[in-house]
Amino acid sequence: MKITLDVLQKRKNTQKITAITAYDALFGRIFDGEVDVILVGDSLNMSFGGNADTTNISLEAMIYHTQAVCRGVKSSFIIADMPFGSYAYTKQALKNAIKMIKATHIDAIKIEVKPDKIDIVKALVDEGIAIMAHIGLMPQFIKAEGGYKIKGKTATQADFLLDSALAFEKAGAFGILLEGIQADVAKTITQSLEIPTIGIGSGRHCDGQILVWSDAFGFFTQFKPKFVRRYFEGEALLKQAVRQYAKDVTESTFPNENESY
Ligand code: KIV
């Protein structure tokens, strides 16, 4: 069954939303139907592109990866990130979001926003685009903020986050992604909204959870944020397999007769 916007919105206060990232058709197909939401996150610029942060990925690269994911995913709800600098003002945001929609088969778009961008959210929604607003720790802002900082530690920050979430809900966002927000603040935001929240590093009270797949399955091991739970030791297991393959080739035990024509 295809997960639709309606299904996600009805999950509020009933059943948790499960979400994971994917960046290609191969893994999109593996994750499809196992989770409600698949996000083509710009985190791919780090974990797969080997870059220091997400800021230098292009719209074309995001479209390329999103097209691949869409080829592999049939039932999960697909969201794609708009990359840094592609939605700085309304006209540009509309042009690029429409380009993304027309080039792919996504269900929704996610953008990292502060309330000064409320008009952009409204314009996108008015155009018929389902928008998820990403608030809290926003990786696209790290250069201005001097790093990755957990949000909601002060009352002022907590109020700002709650006001932002309420403003984006009013502007028509179908959901809010809460990243790196103190668990108690994320809980208050979640309880104050009618639309669902999906959290990453924001505690267990959000309406759903998302992880970057290469973190969750142990393929990205340069560092492990506190909020990541590893469900698989991908790097270690893959290294073991690739070493075995190299050994078999070196020792001429691969291919054998059954593997030859
Ligand atoms: O780019 C990404 O992977 C994200 C995370 C919050 C999941 O936005």
mmCIF file of C-alpha atoms and ligand atoms in Angstrom:
data_model
loop_
_atom_site.group_PDB
_atom_site.id
_atom_site.type_symbol
_atom_site.label_atom_id
_atom_site.label_comp_id
_atom_site.label_asym_id
_atom_site.label_seq_id
_atom_site.Cartn_x
_atom_site.Cartn_y
_atom_site.Cartn_z
ATOM 1 C CA MET A 1 0.000 0.000 0.000
ATOM 2 C CA LYS A 2 1.299 3.435 -0.932
ATOM 3 C CA ILE A 3 1.828 5.694 2.080
ATOM 4 C CA THR A 4 0.111 8.998 1.385
ATOM 5 C CA LEU A 5 0.074 12.387 3.081
ATOM 6 C CA ASP A 6 -3.282 11.469 4.636
ATOM 7 C CA VAL A 7 -1.861 8.272 6.123
ATOM 8 C CA LEU A 8 1.008 10.228 7.692
ATOM 9 C CA GLN A 9 -1.250 12.903 9.115
ATOM 10 C CA LYS A 10 -3.617 10.339 10.631
ATOM 11 C CA ARG A 11 -0.669 8.796 12.450
ATOM 12 C CA LYS A 12 -0.590 11.767 14.850
ATOM 13 C CA ASN A 13 -1.269 10.426 18.361
ATOM 14 C CA THR A 14 -2.018 6.953 16.978
ATOM 15 C CA GLN A 15 1.046 5.255 15.518
ATOM 16 C CA LYS A 16 4.658 6.365 15.206
ATOM 17 C CA ILE A 17 5.993 7.303 11.767
ATOM 18 C CA THR A 18 9.135 5.447 10.695
ATOM 19 C CA ALA A 19 11.597 7.113 8.337
ATOM 20 C CA ILE A 20 15.086 6.562 6.940
ATOM 21 C CA THR A 21 17.212 8.218 4.272
ATOM 22 C CA ALA A 22 18.111 6.664 0.915
ATOM 23 C CA TYR A 23 20.226 8.032 -1.894
ATOM 24 C CA ASP A 24 19.885 5.524 -4.712
ATOM 25 C CA ALA A 25 17.567 2.933 -6.251
ATOM 26 C CA LEU A 26 19.438 -0.019 -4.736
ATOM 27 C CA PHE A 27 18.880 0.963 -1.122
ATOM 28 C CA GLY A 28 15.579 2.688 -1.837
ATOM 29 C CA ARG A 29 14.276 -0.685 -3.013
ATOM 30 C CA ILE A 30 15.600 -2.445 0.096
ATOM 31 C CA PHE A 31 13.994 0.089 2.460
ATOM 32 C CA ASP A 32 10.755 0.457 0.459
ATOM 33 C CA GLY A 33 7.713 -0.622 2.448
ATOM 34 C CA GLU A 34 9.814 -1.317 5.559
ATOM 35 C CA VAL A 35 9.472 2.307 6.688
ATOM 36 C CA ASP A 36 6.717 4.859 6.077
ATOM 37 C CA VAL A 37 8.956 7.617 4.760
ATOM 38 C CA ILE A 38 12.124 7.628 2.678
ATOM 39 C CA LEU A 39 14.028 10.911 2.634
ATOM 40 C CA VAL A 40 16.516 11.750 -0.074
ATOM 41 C CA GLY A 41 18.512 13.870 2.334
ATOM 42 C CA ASP A 42 21.275 16.264 1.390
ATOM 43 C CA SER A 43 23.268 14.370 4.047
ATOM 44 C CA LEU A 44 24.301 12.280 1.042
ATOM 45 C CA ASN A 45 26.828 15.033 0.327
ATOM 46 C CA MET A 46 28.665 13.994 3.494
ATOM 47 C CA SER A 47 28.192 10.276 3.917
ATOM 48 C CA PHE A 48 28.379 9.423 0.206
ATOM 49 C CA GLY A 49 30.012 12.494 -1.340
ATOM 50 C CA GLY A 50 32.774 12.639 1.287
ATOM 51 C CA ASN A 51 32.253 16.381 1.819
ATOM 52 C CA ALA A 52 32.642 18.136 5.166
ATOM 53 C CA ASP A 53 29.044 19.389 5.241
ATOM 54 C CA THR A 54 25.858 19.565 3.161
ATOM 55 C CA THR A 55 26.237 23.069 1.766
ATOM 56 C CA ASN A 56 27.935 22.398 -1.572
ATOM 57 C CA ILE A 57 25.574 19.886 -3.135
ATOM 58 C CA SER A 58 23.853 21.118 -6.294
ATOM 59 C CA LEU A 59 20.175 20.932 -7.228
ATOM 60 C CA GLU A 60 21.160 18.761 -10.210
ATOM 61 C CA ALA A 61 22.899 16.253 -7.915
ATOM 62 C CA MET A 62 19.864 16.137 -5.603
ATOM 63 C CA ILE A 63 17.610 15.553 -8.623
ATOM 64 C CA TYR A 64 19.892 12.775 -9.922
ATOM 65 C CA HIS A 65 19.806 10.919 -6.568
ATOM 66 C CA THR A 66 16.090 11.552 -6.091
ATOM 67 C CA GLN A 67 15.295 10.129 -9.533
ATOM 68 C CA ALA A 68 17.268 7.009 -8.617
ATOM 69 C CA VAL A 69 15.439 6.593 -5.282
ATOM 70 C CA CYS A 70 12.085 7.076 -7.001
ATOM 71 C CA ARG A 71 12.930 4.218 -9.395
ATOM 72 C CA GLY A 72 13.414 1.891 -6.421
ATOM 73 C CA VAL A 73 10.590 3.004 -4.129
ATOM 74 C CA LYS A 74 6.981 2.088 -4.795
ATOM 75 C CA SER A 75 5.126 2.259 -1.477
ATOM 76 C CA SER A 76 6.969 4.444 1.045
ATOM 77 C CA PHE A 77 6.273 8.205 1.026
ATOM 78 C CA ILE A 78 9.234 9.950 -0.638
ATOM 79 C CA ILE A 79 10.527 13.330 0.510
ATOM 80 C CA ALA A 80 13.483 15.122 -1.080
ATOM 81 C CA ASP A 81 15.642 17.861 0.405
ATOM 82 C CA MET A 82 16.092 21.110 -1.451
ATOM 83 C CA PRO A 83 19.811 21.915 -1.298
ATOM 84 C CA PHE A 84 21.393 24.971 0.298
ATOM 85 C CA GLY A 85 20.960 28.138 -1.772
ATOM 86 C CA SER A 86 18.199 26.717 -3.972
ATOM 87 C CA TYR A 87 15.284 28.332 -2.080
ATOM 88 C CA ALA A 88 16.742 31.597 -0.784
ATOM 89 C CA TYR A 89 13.855 33.746 -2.066
ATOM 90 C CA THR A 90 10.327 32.968 -3.209
ATOM 91 C CA LYS A 91 10.799 33.123 -6.992
ATOM 92 C CA GLN A 92 13.892 30.915 -6.840
ATOM 93 C CA ALA A 93 12.251 28.478 -4.399
ATOM 94 C CA LEU A 94 9.214 28.068 -6.657
ATOM 95 C CA LYS A 95 11.330 27.600 -9.786
ATOM 96 C CA ASN A 96 13.616 25.004 -8.203
ATOM 97 C CA ALA A 97 10.952 23.128 -6.258
ATOM 98 C CA ILE A 98 8.838 22.814 -9.422
ATOM 99 C CA LYS A 99 11.943 21.613 -11.296
ATOM 100 C CA MET A 100 12.490 18.953 -8.606
ATOM 101 C CA ILE A 101 8.843 17.859 -8.698
ATOM 102 C CA LYS A 102 8.706 17.641 -12.484
ATOM 103 C CA ALA A 103 11.978 15.691 -12.736
ATOM 104 C CA THR A 104 11.080 13.077 -10.096
ATOM 105 C CA HIS A 105 8.163 11.226 -8.527
ATOM 106 C CA ILE A 106 8.505 12.584 -4.995
ATOM 107 C CA ASP A 107 5.573 13.116 -2.668
ATOM 108 C CA ALA A 108 6.968 16.110 -0.797
ATOM 109 C CA ILE A 109 9.872 18.492 -0.336
ATOM 110 C CA LYS A 110 11.780 19.345 2.856
ATOM 111 C CA ILE A 111 13.401 22.714 3.459
ATOM 112 C CA GLU A 112 15.438 24.030 6.402
ATOM 113 C CA VAL A 113 13.727 27.223 7.460
ATOM 114 C CA LYS A 114 13.453 29.972 10.042
ATOM 115 C CA PRO A 115 10.232 32.023 10.330
ATOM 116 C CA ASP A 116 11.700 34.801 8.149
ATOM 117 C CA LYS A 117 11.097 32.346 5.268
ATOM 118 C CA ILE A 118 7.397 31.882 6.039
ATOM 119 C CA ASP A 119 6.392 33.490 2.728
ATOM 120 C CA ILE A 120 8.441 30.900 0.855
ATOM 121 C CA VAL A 121 6.639 28.059 2.648
ATOM 122 C CA LYS A 122 3.259 29.675 1.886
ATOM 123 C CA ALA A 123 4.125 30.189 -1.778
ATOM 124 C CA LEU A 124 5.251 26.579 -2.206
ATOM 125 C CA VAL A 125 2.146 25.231 -0.473
ATOM 126 C CA ASP A 126 -0.096 27.556 -2.533
ATOM 127 C CA GLU A 127 1.523 26.122 -5.649
ATOM 128 C CA GLY A 128 0.406 22.651 -4.541
ATOM 129 C CA ILE A 129 3.663 21.355 -3.102
ATOM 130 C CA ALA A 130 3.634 19.339 0.128
ATOM 131 C CA ILE A 131 6.224 20.920 2.400
ATOM 132 C CA MET A 132 7.989 19.588 5.460
ATOM 133 C CA ALA A 133 9.705 22.357 7.440
ATOM 134 C CA HIS A 134 13.012 21.355 9.052
ATOM 135 C CA ILE A 135 13.772 23.320 12.235
ATOM 136 C CA GLY A 136 16.202 23.171 15.157
ATOM 137 C CA LEU A 137 19.716 22.118 14.227
ATOM 138 C CA MET A 138 19.838 22.923 10.526
ATOM 139 C CA PRO A 139 22.976 21.580 8.824
ATOM 140 C CA GLN A 140 22.622 24.151 6.016
ATOM 141 C CA PHE A 141 23.212 26.905 8.621
ATOM 142 C CA ILE A 142 26.412 25.521 10.141
ATOM 143 C CA LYS A 143 28.691 28.064 8.532
ATOM 144 C CA ALA A 144 26.692 30.952 10.002
ATOM 145 C CA GLU A 145 26.286 29.228 13.358
ATOM 146 C CA GLY A 146 29.855 27.950 13.657
ATOM 147 C CA GLY A 147 29.022 24.254 13.922
ATOM 148 C CA TYR A 148 26.334 21.769 14.875
ATOM 149 C CA LYS A 149 24.589 23.052 18.002
ATOM 150 C CA ILE A 150 21.815 21.363 19.956
ATOM 151 C CA LYS A 151 18.796 23.670 20.125
ATOM 152 C CA GLY A 152 16.240 24.409 22.844
ATOM 153 C CA LYS A 153 18.674 24.699 25.732
ATOM 154 C CA THR A 154 17.379 28.110 26.801
ATOM 155 C CA ALA A 155 13.808 29.322 27.313
ATOM 156 C CA THR A 156 14.308 31.860 24.515
ATOM 157 C CA GLN A 157 15.391 29.132 22.098
ATOM 158 C CA ALA A 158 12.544 26.865 23.191
ATOM 159 C CA ASP A 159 9.993 29.655 22.610
ATOM 160 C CA PHE A 160 11.543 30.458 19.233
ATOM 161 C CA LEU A 161 11.313 26.823 18.141
ATOM 162 C CA LEU A 162 7.710 26.457 19.285
ATOM 163 C CA ASP A 163 6.713 29.722 17.575
ATOM 164 C CA SER A 164 8.501 28.615 14.395
ATOM 165 C CA ALA A 165 6.740 25.243 14.335
ATOM 166 C CA LEU A 166 3.336 26.862 14.905
ATOM 167 C CA ALA A 167 4.024 29.438 12.180
ATOM 168 C CA PHE A 168 4.980 26.747 9.643
ATOM 169 C CA GLU A 169 1.917 24.715 10.542
ATOM 170 C CA LYS A 170 -0.220 27.811 9.925
ATOM 171 C CA ALA A 171 1.600 28.423 6.633
ATOM 172 C CA GLY A 172 0.483 24.978 5.451
ATOM 173 C CA ALA A 173 3.442 22.670 6.126
ATOM 174 C CA PHE A 174 2.219 19.063 6.397
ATOM 175 C CA GLY A 175 4.852 18.128 8.947
ATOM 176 C CA ILE A 176 7.857 19.428 10.851
ATOM 177 C CA LEU A 177 11.248 17.773 11.093
ATOM 178 C CA LEU A 178 12.846 18.441 14.473
ATOM 179 C CA GLU A 179 16.618 17.994 14.453
ATOM 180 C CA GLY A 180 18.931 18.246 17.457
ATOM 181 C CA ILE A 181 16.322 19.670 19.824
ATOM 182 C CA GLN A 182 16.214 19.014 23.566
ATOM 183 C CA ALA A 183 13.748 16.183 24.172
ATOM 184 C CA ASP A 184 11.432 18.179 26.484
ATOM 185 C CA VAL A 185 11.179 21.017 23.954
ATOM 186 C CA ALA A 186 10.519 18.588 21.086
ATOM 187 C CA LYS A 187 7.795 17.035 23.237
ATOM 188 C CA THR A 188 6.108 20.405 23.811
ATOM 189 C CA ILE A 189 6.299 21.235 20.101
ATOM 190 C CA THR A 190 4.872 17.835 19.150
ATOM 191 C CA GLN A 191 1.995 18.195 21.613
ATOM 192 C CA SER A 192 1.246 21.753 20.429
ATOM 193 C CA LEU A 193 0.874 20.878 16.753
ATOM 194 C CA GLU A 194 -1.874 19.160 14.812
ATOM 195 C CA ILE A 195 0.577 18.081 12.111
ATOM 196 C CA PRO A 196 3.126 15.320 12.768
ATOM 197 C CA THR A 197 6.720 15.857 13.833
ATOM 198 C CA ILE A 198 9.563 13.598 12.783
ATOM 199 C CA GLY A 199 12.589 13.764 15.025
ATOM 200 C CA ILE A 200 16.297 13.123 14.698
ATOM 201 C CA GLY A 201 18.313 13.618 17.850
ATOM 202 C CA SER A 202 15.209 15.148 19.440
ATOM 203 C CA GLY A 203 14.051 12.467 21.851
ATOM 204 C CA ARG A 204 11.293 9.894 21.783
ATOM 205 C CA HIS A 205 8.195 12.081 22.014
ATOM 206 C CA CYS A 206 8.157 13.117 18.351
ATOM 207 C CA ASP A 207 5.446 11.570 16.170
ATOM 208 C CA GLY A 208 8.100 9.720 14.210
ATOM 209 C CA GLN A 209 11.829 9.131 13.956
ATOM 210 C CA ILE A 210 14.339 9.334 11.133
ATOM 211 C CA LEU A 211 17.976 8.259 10.884
ATOM 212 C CA VAL A 212 20.564 8.599 8.135
ATOM 213 C CA TRP A 213 20.830 5.044 6.852
ATOM 214 C CA SER A 214 24.609 4.902 6.678
ATOM 215 C CA ASP A 215 24.738 5.949 10.374
ATOM 216 C CA ALA A 216 22.040 3.493 11.477
ATOM 217 C CA PHE A 217 23.576 0.565 9.649
ATOM 218 C CA GLY A 218 27.209 1.252 10.459
ATOM 219 C CA PHE A 219 28.548 2.218 7.049
ATOM 220 C CA PHE A 220 29.545 5.751 8.079
ATOM 221 C CA THR A 221 31.939 5.300 10.971
ATOM 222 C CA GLN A 222 34.084 8.451 11.050
ATOM 223 C CA PHE A 223 31.999 9.600 14.004
ATOM 224 C CA LYS A 224 28.802 8.504 15.739
ATOM 225 C CA PRO A 225 26.528 11.181 17.154
ATOM 226 C CA LYS A 226 24.992 10.345 20.554
ATOM 227 C CA PHE A 227 21.496 10.026 19.075
ATOM 228 C CA VAL A 228 22.437 7.329 16.562
ATOM 229 C CA ARG A 229 21.607 3.715 17.377
ATOM 230 C CA ARG A 230 23.533 1.239 15.190
ATOM 231 C CA TYR A 231 21.409 -1.646 13.959
ATOM 232 C CA PHE A 232 24.097 -3.234 11.801
ATOM 233 C CA GLU A 233 27.889 -3.139 11.575
ATOM 234 C CA GLY A 234 27.909 -2.500 7.829
ATOM 235 C CA GLU A 235 31.502 -1.354 7.420
ATOM 236 C CA ALA A 236 32.991 -4.215 9.414
ATOM 237 C CA LEU A 237 30.863 -6.862 7.682
ATOM 238 C CA LEU A 238 31.461 -5.464 4.226
ATOM 239 C CA LYS A 239 35.206 -5.235 4.816
ATOM 240 C CA GLN A 240 35.195 -8.857 5.910
ATOM 241 C CA ALA A 241 33.349 -9.817 2.708
ATOM 242 C CA VAL A 242 35.556 -7.787 0.388
ATOM 243 C CA ARG A 243 38.692 -9.255 2.013
ATOM 244 C CA GLN A 244 37.317 -12.749 1.481
ATOM 245 C CA TYR A 245 36.620 -11.931 -2.171
ATOM 246 C CA ALA A 246 40.163 -10.562 -2.665
ATOM 247 C CA LYS A 247 41.581 -13.667 -0.944
ATOM 248 C CA ASP A 248 39.550 -16.002 -3.189
ATOM 249 C CA VAL A 249 40.782 -14.186 -6.305
ATOM 250 C CA THR A 250 44.388 -14.132 -5.080
ATOM 251 C CA GLU A 251 44.265 -17.841 -4.270
ATOM 252 C CA SER A 252 42.517 -18.656 -7.569
ATOM 253 C CA THR A 253 39.546 -20.257 -5.774
ATOM 254 C CA PHE A 254 37.182 -17.791 -7.430
ATOM 255 C CA PRO A 255 35.670 -18.413 -9.928
ATOM 256 C CA ASN A 256 35.212 -22.175 -9.607
ATOM 257 C CA GLU A 257 33.751 -24.471 -12.266
ATOM 258 C CA ASN A 258 30.143 -23.747 -11.285
ATOM 259 C CA GLU A 259 30.851 -20.065 -11.665
ATOM 260 C CA SER A 260 32.360 -20.453 -15.133
ATOM 261 C CA TYR A 261 30.840 -20.994 -18.612
HETATM 262 O O1 KIV B 1 19.738 15.309 4.996
HETATM 263 C C1 KIV B 1 19.287 14.529 5.861
HETATM 264 O O2 KIV B 1 19.567 13.329 5.835
HETATM 265 C C2 KIV B 1 18.409 15.093 6.879
HETATM 266 C C3 KIV B 1 18.274 14.378 8.188
HETATM 267 C C4 KIV B 1 17.552 15.193 9.142
HETATM 268 C C5 KIV B 1 17.660 13.072 8.158
HETATM 269 O O3 KIV B 1 17.836 16.103 6.676
#
